[in-house]
Amino acid sequence: MPLKDYQDALTRLQKGLASGFHQSPQVINVPGQSLVCKVDPNYYLALEPIFTEILARWAVSFPQGVLETLVHTGNLVFCKPIGTHTIPLTLSWDGKDFEVQAAFLLADFVDRALKLYAGLAEPLPVSALRIRADERKAVEAFFGDKTPPASVAYL
C-alpha cells in the first residue's frame, strides 16, 4: 500500500486557517474569543472539537480528514498510549478559570499559514492564555517523549 501524500491537504488546511483569520482575526490568539491561542513559542492550544470542525469548514474538508492530516504530518500532538489528540485542562485568563478539551498544534503550522496565506510579517506573540500550573504533570504525560510546552504556558 503506497504512503499517502498529505502535502495538498496540509496546504488546504493552512489556506483555510489563513482565510478564517483574514475574515475574523480574533479567531486566533485572543483568549475568550479564539479557537486557538499560542501558549508558548512552540505550541498553540486549540479548543476541541470546535477547532477541528471549523477548520474543516474553512478548508472544505471533513473533521476526520483534518485530524488525520494534522496527526500524520506531525502538526498535532497525539497521545499514543491513550489514543487521543485531546486532554481535559483548566485554562486561565483575565483572572478566571475555564475547563476545556484542548489539543496542541505546532506553532510552525499556524505561524506558517498566517505568513504564507494571510500576509503576516511576524509570528503572533504568546497569548495571555495560561494552563493552570497544577495541570503541568498531566500535560507532560500527554506529550510523552515529545517536548512539552515551556514554563511560560503555565500560571
Short mmCIF file of C-alpha atoms in Angstrom, two decimals:
data_model
loop_
_atom_site.label_atom_id
_atom_site.label_comp_id
_atom_site.label_asym_id
_atom_site.label_seq_id
_atom_site.Cartn_x
_atom_site.Cartn_y
_atom_site.Cartn_z
CA MET A 1 0.00 0.00 0.00
CA PRO A 2 1.56 3.34 -1.01
CA LEU A 3 2.07 6.07 1.56
CA LYS A 4 -0.48 8.87 1.40
CA ASP A 5 0.87 12.29 0.49
CA TYR A 6 -0.63 14.82 2.89
CA GLN A 7 1.02 17.93 1.41
CA ASP A 8 -2.02 19.06 -0.63
CA ALA A 9 -4.34 18.53 2.33
CA LEU A 10 -1.94 20.38 4.66
CA THR A 11 -1.76 23.32 2.25
CA ARG A 12 -5.56 23.39 2.06
CA LEU A 13 -5.76 23.45 5.88
CA GLN A 14 -3.24 26.27 6.10
CA LYS A 15 -5.03 28.29 3.43
CA GLY A 16 -8.34 27.69 5.21
CA LEU A 17 -6.89 28.79 8.55
CA ALA A 18 -5.43 31.94 6.99
CA SER A 19 -8.74 32.72 5.29
CA GLY A 20 -10.62 32.36 8.58
CA PHE A 21 -8.08 34.63 10.27
CA HIS A 22 -8.26 37.18 7.46
CA GLN A 23 -12.06 37.35 7.80
CA SER A 24 -12.07 37.42 11.63
CA PRO A 25 -8.61 37.97 13.22
CA GLN A 26 -9.99 37.30 16.72
CA VAL A 27 -10.31 33.57 15.88
CA ILE A 28 -6.59 33.20 16.62
CA ASN A 29 -4.73 34.28 19.77
CA VAL A 30 -7.45 36.22 21.62
CA PRO A 31 -8.31 34.30 24.82
CA GLY A 32 -12.05 34.00 25.32
CA GLN A 33 -12.77 34.56 21.62
CA SER A 34 -10.33 32.35 19.72
CA LEU A 35 -10.35 28.76 18.58
CA VAL A 36 -6.60 28.59 19.06
CA CYS A 37 -4.08 30.58 21.16
CA LYS A 38 -0.29 30.49 21.29
CA VAL A 39 0.70 29.26 24.76
CA ASP A 40 4.46 29.21 24.23
CA PRO A 41 6.80 29.82 21.26
CA ASN A 42 6.36 26.23 20.03
CA TYR A 43 2.66 25.44 20.57
CA TYR A 44 -0.82 26.72 20.03
CA LEU A 45 -3.59 25.32 22.22
CA ALA A 46 -6.78 24.58 20.27
CA LEU A 47 -10.25 24.18 21.75
CA GLU A 48 -11.77 20.91 20.66
CA PRO A 49 -13.88 19.75 18.94
CA ILE A 50 -14.81 23.23 17.68
CA PHE A 51 -11.36 23.96 16.22
CA THR A 52 -11.37 20.83 14.07
CA GLU A 53 -14.98 21.38 12.96
CA ILE A 54 -14.44 25.00 11.93
CA LEU A 55 -11.08 24.33 10.27
CA ALA A 56 -12.77 21.56 8.28
CA ARG A 57 -15.38 24.08 7.06
CA TRP A 58 -12.75 26.66 6.16
CA ALA A 59 -10.66 24.07 4.30
CA VAL A 60 -13.66 22.35 2.66
CA SER A 61 -12.84 19.06 4.33
CA PHE A 62 -14.21 16.73 6.99
CA PRO A 63 -13.17 16.86 10.66
CA GLN A 64 -11.68 13.36 10.43
CA GLY A 65 -9.64 14.42 7.40
CA VAL A 66 -8.35 17.46 9.29
CA LEU A 67 -7.26 15.31 12.23
CA GLU A 68 -5.69 12.66 10.01
CA THR A 69 -3.69 15.27 8.10
CA LEU A 70 -2.50 17.11 11.20
CA VAL A 71 -1.53 13.92 13.04
CA HIS A 72 0.24 12.28 10.09
CA THR A 73 2.20 15.44 9.29
CA GLY A 74 3.26 15.83 12.92
CA ASN A 75 1.48 19.17 13.35
CA LEU A 76 -0.89 17.94 16.07
CA VAL A 77 0.30 16.30 19.28
CA PHE A 78 -1.23 12.83 19.55
CA CYS A 79 -1.02 10.83 22.78
CA LYS A 80 -0.38 7.28 21.57
CA PRO A 81 -0.84 5.48 24.89
CA ILE A 82 -4.41 6.69 25.27
CA GLY A 83 -5.09 7.15 21.54
CA THR A 84 -6.31 10.73 21.50
CA HIS A 85 -5.35 14.24 20.47
CA THR A 86 -7.24 15.95 23.31
CA ILE A 87 -6.67 16.45 27.01
CA PRO A 88 -9.04 18.00 29.57
CA LEU A 89 -7.40 21.10 31.03
CA THR A 90 -8.15 24.08 33.23
CA LEU A 91 -7.11 27.29 31.48
CA SER A 92 -6.82 30.76 32.96
CA TRP A 93 -7.06 34.23 31.55
CA ASP A 94 -8.33 37.52 32.81
CA GLY A 95 -8.46 36.15 36.36
CA LYS A 96 -10.92 33.36 35.50
CA ASP A 97 -10.55 29.58 35.11
CA PHE A 98 -12.21 27.55 32.35
CA GLU A 99 -12.48 23.79 31.85
CA VAL A 100 -11.85 22.76 28.23
CA GLN A 101 -10.91 19.89 25.96
CA ALA A 102 -7.58 21.00 24.50
CA ALA A 103 -5.34 19.96 21.64
CA PHE A 104 -1.82 21.16 20.90
CA LEU A 105 -0.69 22.29 17.44
CA LEU A 106 2.87 23.02 16.45
CA ALA A 107 3.26 26.79 16.29
CA ASP A 108 5.01 26.41 12.95
CA PHE A 109 1.78 25.11 11.35
CA VAL A 110 -0.25 28.17 12.40
CA ASP A 111 2.55 30.73 12.02
CA ARG A 112 3.45 29.49 8.54
CA ALA A 113 -0.20 29.57 7.46
CA LEU A 114 -0.53 33.18 8.63
CA LYS A 115 2.74 34.20 7.00
CA LEU A 116 2.20 32.48 3.65
CA TYR A 117 -1.52 32.94 3.18
CA ALA A 118 -2.60 35.85 5.44
CA GLY A 119 0.40 38.10 4.83
CA LEU A 120 1.65 38.43 8.43
CA ALA A 121 5.29 39.51 8.51
CA GLU A 122 5.98 38.15 12.01
CA PRO A 123 4.61 35.21 14.01
CA LEU A 124 1.94 36.06 16.57
CA PRO A 125 3.21 36.55 20.13
CA VAL A 126 2.44 34.22 23.02
CA SER A 127 -1.12 35.00 24.16
CA ALA A 128 -2.36 35.75 27.68
CA LEU A 129 -3.95 32.28 27.88
CA ARG A 130 -2.31 30.08 30.52
CA ILE A 131 -2.66 26.47 31.62
CA ARG A 132 -3.15 26.04 35.37
CA ALA A 133 0.18 25.03 36.95
CA ASP A 134 -1.39 22.01 38.66
CA GLU A 135 -2.08 20.57 35.17
CA ARG A 136 1.60 20.54 34.19
CA LYS A 137 2.25 16.87 35.10
CA ALA A 138 -0.79 15.78 33.08
CA VAL A 139 0.35 17.84 30.08
CA GLU A 140 3.87 16.41 30.30
CA ALA A 141 2.47 12.87 30.47
CA PHE A 142 0.22 13.61 27.48
CA PHE A 143 3.23 14.78 25.45
CA GLY A 144 5.18 11.60 26.32
CA ASP A 145 8.59 11.73 24.63
CA LYS A 146 7.82 15.00 22.80
CA THR A 147 8.96 18.34 24.20
CA PRO A 148 6.07 19.76 26.27
CA PRO A 149 5.11 23.43 26.46
CA ALA A 150 7.60 25.66 28.28
CA SER A 151 7.07 27.24 31.70
CA VAL A 152 5.58 30.38 30.10
CA ALA A 153 2.48 28.31 29.24
CA TYR A 154 1.54 27.86 32.91
CA LEU A 155 0.06 30.07 35.63
#
